[in-house]
PDB file of C-alpha atoms in Angstrom:
ATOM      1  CA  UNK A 184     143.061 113.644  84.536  1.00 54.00           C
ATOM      2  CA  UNK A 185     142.090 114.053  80.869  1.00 65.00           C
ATOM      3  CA  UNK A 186     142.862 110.935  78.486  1.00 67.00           C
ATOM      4  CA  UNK A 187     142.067 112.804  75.440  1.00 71.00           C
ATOM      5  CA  UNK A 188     139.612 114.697  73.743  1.00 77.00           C
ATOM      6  CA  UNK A 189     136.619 112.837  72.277  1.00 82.00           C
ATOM      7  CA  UNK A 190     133.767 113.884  69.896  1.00 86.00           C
ATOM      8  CA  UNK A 191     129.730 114.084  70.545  1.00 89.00           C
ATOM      9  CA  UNK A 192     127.856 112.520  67.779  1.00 91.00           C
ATOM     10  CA  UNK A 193     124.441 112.487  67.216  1.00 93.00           C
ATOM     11  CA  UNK A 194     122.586 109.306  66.308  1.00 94.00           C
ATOM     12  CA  UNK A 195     119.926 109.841  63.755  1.00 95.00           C
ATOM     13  CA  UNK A 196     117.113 107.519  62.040  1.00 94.00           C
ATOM     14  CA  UNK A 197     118.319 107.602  57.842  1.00 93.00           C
ATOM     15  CA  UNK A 198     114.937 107.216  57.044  1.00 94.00           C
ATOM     16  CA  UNK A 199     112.777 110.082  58.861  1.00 94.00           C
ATOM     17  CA  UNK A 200     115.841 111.990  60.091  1.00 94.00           C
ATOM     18  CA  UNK A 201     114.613 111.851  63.213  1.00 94.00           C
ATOM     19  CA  UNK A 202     117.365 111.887  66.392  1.00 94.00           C
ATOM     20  CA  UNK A 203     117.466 108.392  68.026  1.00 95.00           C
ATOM     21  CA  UNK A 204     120.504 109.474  70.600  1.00 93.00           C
ATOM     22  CA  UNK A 205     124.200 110.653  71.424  1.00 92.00           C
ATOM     23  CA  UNK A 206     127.690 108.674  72.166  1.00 90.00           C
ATOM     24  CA  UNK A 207     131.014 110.286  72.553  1.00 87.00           C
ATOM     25  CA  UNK A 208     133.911 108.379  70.885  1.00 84.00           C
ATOM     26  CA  UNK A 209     137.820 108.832  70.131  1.00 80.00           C
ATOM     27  CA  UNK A 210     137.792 109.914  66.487  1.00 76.00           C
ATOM     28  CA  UNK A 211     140.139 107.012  66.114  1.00 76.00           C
ATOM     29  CA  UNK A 212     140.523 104.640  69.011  1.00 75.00           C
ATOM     30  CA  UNK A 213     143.292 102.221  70.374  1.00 77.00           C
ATOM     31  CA  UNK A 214     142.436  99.371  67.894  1.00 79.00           C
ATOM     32  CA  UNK A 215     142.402 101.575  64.636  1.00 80.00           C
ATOM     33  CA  UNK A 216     138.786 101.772  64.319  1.00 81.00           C
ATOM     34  CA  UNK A 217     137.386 105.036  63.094  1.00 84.00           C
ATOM     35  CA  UNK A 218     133.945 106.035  64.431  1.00 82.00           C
ATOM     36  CA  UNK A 219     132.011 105.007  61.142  1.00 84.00           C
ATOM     37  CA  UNK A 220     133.551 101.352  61.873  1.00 86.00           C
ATOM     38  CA  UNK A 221     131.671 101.872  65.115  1.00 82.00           C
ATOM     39  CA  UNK A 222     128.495 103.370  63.855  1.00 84.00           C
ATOM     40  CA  UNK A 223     128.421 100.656  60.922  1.00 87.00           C
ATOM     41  CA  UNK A 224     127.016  97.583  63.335  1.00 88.00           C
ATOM     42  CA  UNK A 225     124.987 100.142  65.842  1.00 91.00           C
ATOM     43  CA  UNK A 226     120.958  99.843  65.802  1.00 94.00           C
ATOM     44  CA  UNK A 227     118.452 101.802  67.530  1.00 94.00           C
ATOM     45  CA  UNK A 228     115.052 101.795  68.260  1.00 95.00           C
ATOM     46  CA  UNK A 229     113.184 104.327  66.300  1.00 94.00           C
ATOM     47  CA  UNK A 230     109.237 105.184  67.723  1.00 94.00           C
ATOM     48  CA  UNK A 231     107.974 106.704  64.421  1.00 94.00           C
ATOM     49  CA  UNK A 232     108.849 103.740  62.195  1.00 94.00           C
ATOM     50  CA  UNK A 233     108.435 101.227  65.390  1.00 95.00           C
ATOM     51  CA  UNK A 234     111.724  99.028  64.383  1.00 95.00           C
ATOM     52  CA  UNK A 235     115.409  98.857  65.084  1.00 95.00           C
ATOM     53  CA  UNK A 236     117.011 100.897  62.512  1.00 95.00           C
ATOM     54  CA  UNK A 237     120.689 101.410  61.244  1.00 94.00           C
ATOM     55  CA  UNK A 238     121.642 104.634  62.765  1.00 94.00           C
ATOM     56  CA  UNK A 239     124.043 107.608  61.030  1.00 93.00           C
ATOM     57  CA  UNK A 240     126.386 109.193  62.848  1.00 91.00           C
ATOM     58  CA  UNK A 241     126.829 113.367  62.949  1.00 92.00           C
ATOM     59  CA  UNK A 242     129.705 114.963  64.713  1.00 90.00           C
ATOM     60  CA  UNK A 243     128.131 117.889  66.948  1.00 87.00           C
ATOM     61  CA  UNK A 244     130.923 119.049  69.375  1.00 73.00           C
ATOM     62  CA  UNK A 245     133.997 118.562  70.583  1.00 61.00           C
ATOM     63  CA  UNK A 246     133.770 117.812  74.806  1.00 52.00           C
ATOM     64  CA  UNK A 247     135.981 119.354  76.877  1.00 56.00           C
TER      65      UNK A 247
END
């Protein structure tokens, strides 16, 4: 049963623009947290710059 429609975002590197990832989140979840709240304390690993970066979020689609 669906619980509501959530959004693919792409994870990119700021620096070289290179994509690091997805994650789907709630545009706005139970808490009141929007998905740059989220986004602002993730890191990722990028390979070209060899160090955990900040990552940016992109919406891409909505999931079905």
């Amino acid at each position: 049963m669906p619980r509501g429609k959530r959004t693919v975002y792409g994870m990119f590197c700021p620096e070289t623009g290179v994509r690091l990832g997805t994650i789907r989140l709630h545009k706005q979840d139970k808490l009141g947290k929007s998905y740059k709240d989220h986004a602002a304390k993730m890191k990722k690993y990028s390979p070209q710059l060899k160090k955990r970066v900040a990552v940016k979020l992109k919406e891409e689609r909505h999931s079905k």
